[in-house]
């Protein structure tokens, strides 16, 4: 199957309110251009350096989403162009993004990453940390970041009910947060293996890599 065919098939399955992020990490420029030529404009990467190189080489109407774990000392490299940072998992990181965005006279849209999986290796905030952050006076003073919603990753497992429960819990955190922050609209959950469940549980943004581009090879 070609990239264009895979994209078409997935887009046909997605309801109009669900945004598709094509996860192009590890994939070369030519492969990304196949998706671009098929109309895809939103791409996700999980390493800042790789995203910068691709941003430099590819058409400038692409929206680049940083979906991976972000190290604070690397925020400066993407602050000029990143469209959405999915993995904001600490207040210190959010403050660094605010600082770097200010240098570029822009506001960077962000998602707060919640820890919903039962795997300790996954990143994210818990409910208590989320509440402490958004209730703090300092949070209200950040003018160069805009919280657009939440992101989460389910446990890597074959257990569909467990995945569903984790997505349900993220949706309920999202609904709770929306009472305090009515402007939030993005719930980023779902990857190649679980996006159908994620959408049933309320996802508005799916991050799909291998189902579009094929399996990844790491060197
Ligand atoms: C790699 C990655 C994806 C896409 O994974 P696939 O299983 O290839 O669809 C989605 N989200 C994050 C955070 C990722 O790192």
Short mmCIF file of C-alpha atoms and ligand atoms in Angstrom, two decimals:
data_model
loop_
_atom_site.label_atom_id
_atom_site.label_comp_id
_atom_site.label_asym_id
_atom_site.label_seq_id
_atom_site.Cartn_x
_atom_site.Cartn_y
_atom_site.Cartn_z
CA UNK A 1 0.00 0.00 0.00
CA UNK A 2 1.20 3.52 -0.78
CA UNK A 3 1.35 6.37 1.73
CA UNK A 4 -1.37 8.20 -0.23
CA UNK A 5 -3.68 5.16 -0.15
CA UNK A 6 -3.12 4.61 3.57
CA UNK A 7 -3.85 8.26 4.27
CA UNK A 8 -7.00 8.21 2.21
CA UNK A 9 -8.26 5.11 3.97
CA UNK A 10 -7.62 6.52 7.45
CA UNK A 11 -9.10 9.91 6.62
CA UNK A 12 -12.25 8.21 5.35
CA UNK A 13 -12.63 6.54 8.74
CA UNK A 14 -12.20 9.72 10.79
CA UNK A 15 -15.19 11.86 11.71
CA UNK A 16 -14.83 15.51 10.61
CA UNK A 17 -14.17 16.71 14.19
CA UNK A 18 -11.06 14.48 14.51
CA UNK A 19 -7.75 16.00 13.37
CA UNK A 20 -5.11 13.68 11.94
CA UNK A 21 -1.47 14.19 12.92
CA UNK A 22 0.70 12.12 10.57
CA UNK A 23 3.59 10.89 12.73
CA UNK A 24 6.64 11.05 10.47
CA UNK A 25 9.43 10.39 13.00
CA UNK A 26 12.35 8.44 11.49
CA UNK A 27 10.84 8.81 7.99
CA UNK A 28 12.82 10.55 5.23
CA UNK A 29 11.87 13.75 3.39
CA UNK A 30 10.69 11.87 0.25
CA UNK A 31 8.22 9.81 2.25
CA UNK A 32 6.86 12.89 4.00
CA UNK A 33 6.48 14.57 0.58
CA UNK A 34 4.28 11.67 -0.55
CA UNK A 35 1.90 12.48 2.29
CA UNK A 36 2.21 16.20 1.61
CA UNK A 37 1.36 15.71 -2.05
CA UNK A 38 -1.69 13.71 -0.97
CA UNK A 39 -2.86 16.78 0.96
CA UNK A 40 -1.58 16.12 4.48
CA UNK A 41 -0.31 19.27 6.23
CA UNK A 42 0.02 18.29 9.91
CA UNK A 43 3.03 16.17 10.86
CA UNK A 44 4.24 14.95 14.24
CA UNK A 45 7.82 14.35 15.34
CA UNK A 46 9.24 13.21 18.67
CA UNK A 47 12.79 14.58 18.47
CA UNK A 48 13.37 18.31 18.26
CA UNK A 49 16.56 18.13 16.18
CA UNK A 50 14.91 15.88 13.60
CA UNK A 51 11.86 18.15 13.44
CA UNK A 52 14.07 21.22 12.89
CA UNK A 53 15.87 19.54 10.00
CA UNK A 54 12.59 18.55 8.37
CA UNK A 55 11.08 22.01 8.91
CA UNK A 56 14.08 23.52 7.15
CA UNK A 57 13.86 21.12 4.20
CA UNK A 58 10.10 20.92 3.65
CA UNK A 59 7.35 23.31 2.49
CA UNK A 60 6.58 26.07 4.98
CA UNK A 61 2.82 25.48 5.06
CA UNK A 62 3.37 22.30 7.08
CA UNK A 63 2.24 22.47 10.70
CA UNK A 64 4.81 20.72 12.89
CA UNK A 65 3.61 19.11 16.11
CA UNK A 66 6.10 18.05 18.78
CA UNK A 67 4.56 14.87 20.19
CA UNK A 68 7.51 13.49 22.16
CA UNK A 69 9.09 14.19 25.51
CA UNK A 70 10.65 17.67 25.48
CA UNK A 71 13.92 18.57 27.17
CA UNK A 72 13.88 22.12 28.42
CA UNK A 73 17.28 23.01 26.96
CA UNK A 74 16.01 22.20 23.44
CA UNK A 75 12.82 24.27 23.43
CA UNK A 76 14.72 27.18 21.90
CA UNK A 77 15.35 25.27 18.67
CA UNK A 78 11.65 24.83 17.87
CA UNK A 79 10.18 28.01 19.39
CA UNK A 80 10.18 29.86 16.07
CA UNK A 81 7.93 27.47 14.20
CA UNK A 82 6.31 24.68 16.25
CA UNK A 83 2.50 24.64 15.85
CA UNK A 84 1.53 22.52 18.85
CA UNK A 85 3.55 20.98 21.70
CA UNK A 86 1.68 17.85 22.86
CA UNK A 87 3.99 16.71 25.65
CA UNK A 88 3.98 19.46 28.27
CA UNK A 89 4.46 17.43 31.43
CA UNK A 90 5.83 19.94 33.92
CA UNK A 91 5.34 23.55 34.95
CA UNK A 92 9.07 24.19 34.47
CA UNK A 93 8.77 23.08 30.85
CA UNK A 94 5.70 25.25 30.26
CA UNK A 95 7.56 28.26 31.67
CA UNK A 96 10.53 27.59 29.37
CA UNK A 97 8.22 27.38 26.35
CA UNK A 98 6.65 30.69 27.41
CA UNK A 99 10.09 32.29 27.70
CA UNK A 100 11.29 31.08 24.29
CA UNK A 101 7.97 32.00 22.61
CA UNK A 102 8.31 35.51 23.96
CA UNK A 103 11.70 35.87 22.25
CA UNK A 104 9.98 35.13 18.95
CA UNK A 105 7.02 37.41 19.74
CA UNK A 106 4.57 34.56 19.49
CA UNK A 107 2.17 32.45 21.49
CA UNK A 108 2.87 28.71 21.34
CA UNK A 109 -0.17 26.40 21.56
CA UNK A 110 0.39 23.57 24.06
CA UNK A 111 -1.29 20.43 25.36
CA UNK A 112 -0.72 19.22 28.91
CA UNK A 113 0.30 15.57 28.92
CA UNK A 114 -1.47 13.45 31.50
CA UNK A 115 -0.10 10.18 32.85
CA UNK A 116 -2.93 7.69 32.27
CA UNK A 117 -1.03 4.45 31.55
CA UNK A 118 -0.05 1.90 34.16
CA UNK A 119 3.51 2.07 32.84
CA UNK A 120 5.91 4.13 34.91
CA UNK A 121 8.08 4.70 31.82
CA UNK A 122 5.48 6.99 30.28
CA UNK A 123 5.57 10.71 31.00
CA UNK A 124 2.81 12.99 32.20
CA UNK A 125 1.15 14.89 35.02
CA UNK A 126 -1.22 13.40 37.52
CA UNK A 127 -4.48 15.11 38.58
CA UNK A 128 -2.92 16.72 41.65
CA UNK A 129 -0.04 18.21 39.66
CA UNK A 130 -2.46 19.44 36.99
CA UNK A 131 -4.63 21.21 39.54
CA UNK A 132 -1.69 22.71 41.41
CA UNK A 133 -0.36 24.09 38.14
CA UNK A 134 -3.50 25.65 36.77
CA UNK A 135 -4.53 27.09 40.13
CA UNK A 136 -1.19 28.82 40.68
CA UNK A 137 -0.92 32.58 40.24
CA UNK A 138 2.14 32.14 38.06
CA UNK A 139 0.19 30.04 35.56
CA UNK A 140 -2.23 32.89 34.93
CA UNK A 141 0.68 35.19 34.12
CA UNK A 142 2.10 33.19 31.21
CA UNK A 143 1.26 35.20 28.12
CA UNK A 144 3.19 33.35 25.43
CA UNK A 145 1.70 29.88 25.77
CA UNK A 146 -1.91 28.89 25.16
CA UNK A 147 -3.25 25.68 26.67
CA UNK A 148 -5.39 24.06 23.97
CA UNK A 149 -6.22 20.82 25.79
CA UNK A 150 -4.78 17.51 26.96
CA UNK A 151 -2.74 14.63 25.56
CA UNK A 152 -2.26 11.09 26.82
CA UNK A 153 -0.93 7.68 25.84
CA UNK A 154 -2.56 4.41 26.84
CA UNK A 155 -0.62 1.42 28.13
CA UNK A 156 1.04 -0.66 25.41
CA UNK A 157 -1.08 -3.79 25.78
CA UNK A 158 -3.46 -6.11 23.92
CA UNK A 159 -6.02 -5.58 26.67
CA UNK A 160 -8.64 -3.44 24.87
CA UNK A 161 -10.69 -2.81 28.01
CA UNK A 162 -7.68 -1.45 29.83
CA UNK A 163 -6.91 0.90 26.93
CA UNK A 164 -10.53 2.01 26.86
CA UNK A 165 -10.55 2.67 30.62
CA UNK A 166 -7.42 4.79 30.36
CA UNK A 167 -8.93 6.88 27.55
CA UNK A 168 -12.18 7.23 29.52
CA UNK A 169 -10.23 8.55 32.49
CA UNK A 170 -8.41 11.09 30.31
CA UNK A 171 -11.73 12.24 28.82
CA UNK A 172 -13.15 12.77 32.28
CA UNK A 173 -10.09 14.83 33.32
CA UNK A 174 -10.58 16.83 30.11
CA UNK A 175 -14.27 17.44 30.89
CA UNK A 176 -13.36 18.53 34.42
CA UNK A 177 -10.70 20.93 33.17
CA UNK A 178 -13.10 22.37 30.60
CA UNK A 179 -15.25 23.67 33.45
CA UNK A 180 -12.34 25.83 34.59
CA UNK A 181 -10.96 26.52 31.11
CA UNK A 182 -13.90 26.54 28.67
CA UNK A 183 -11.59 27.50 25.79
CA UNK A 184 -9.83 24.12 25.65
CA UNK A 185 -10.87 22.05 22.64
CA UNK A 186 -8.19 19.45 21.86
CA UNK A 187 -8.03 15.97 23.34
CA UNK A 188 -5.01 14.26 21.73
CA UNK A 189 -5.30 10.51 22.22
CA UNK A 190 -5.02 7.50 19.92
CA UNK A 191 -2.21 5.99 17.81
CA UNK A 192 -2.17 3.35 15.04
CA UNK A 193 -3.11 0.51 17.37
CA UNK A 194 -5.82 2.22 19.41
CA UNK A 195 -7.23 5.24 17.59
CA UNK A 196 -10.66 3.70 17.02
CA UNK A 197 -11.13 3.17 20.76
CA UNK A 198 -9.74 6.66 21.45
CA UNK A 199 -12.25 8.28 19.10
CA UNK A 200 -15.13 6.34 20.66
CA UNK A 201 -13.99 7.73 24.02
CA UNK A 202 -13.88 11.34 22.85
CA UNK A 203 -10.55 11.99 21.12
CA UNK A 204 -10.45 15.03 18.82
CA UNK A 205 -6.87 14.49 17.58
CA UNK A 206 -5.15 11.22 16.66
CA UNK A 207 -1.41 10.72 16.16
CA UNK A 208 -0.88 8.02 13.58
CA UNK A 209 2.48 6.85 12.26
CA UNK A 210 2.93 3.23 11.25
CA UNK A 211 -0.55 2.82 9.74
CA UNK A 212 0.33 5.60 7.29
CA UNK A 213 4.05 5.18 6.72
CA UNK A 214 4.64 1.53 7.58
CA UNK A 215 6.72 0.14 10.41
CA UNK A 216 9.62 2.25 11.66
CA UNK A 217 13.22 1.13 11.48
CA UNK A 218 15.54 2.37 14.19
CA UNK A 219 19.25 2.37 13.53
C1 LIG B 1 5.37 7.29 17.65
C2 LIG B 1 4.24 7.97 18.34
C3 LIG B 1 2.93 7.89 17.82
C4 LIG B 1 2.56 7.09 16.58
O1 LIG B 1 2.69 5.72 16.80
P1 LIG B 1 2.15 4.65 15.74
O2 LIG B 1 1.89 3.45 16.57
O3 LIG B 1 3.22 4.46 14.73
O4 LIG B 1 0.91 5.19 15.13
C5 LIG B 1 1.93 8.58 18.48
N1 LIG B 1 2.19 9.30 19.59
C6 LIG B 1 3.42 9.40 20.12
C7 LIG B 1 3.62 10.24 21.34
C8 LIG B 1 4.48 8.73 19.51
O5 LIG B 1 5.71 8.84 20.06
#
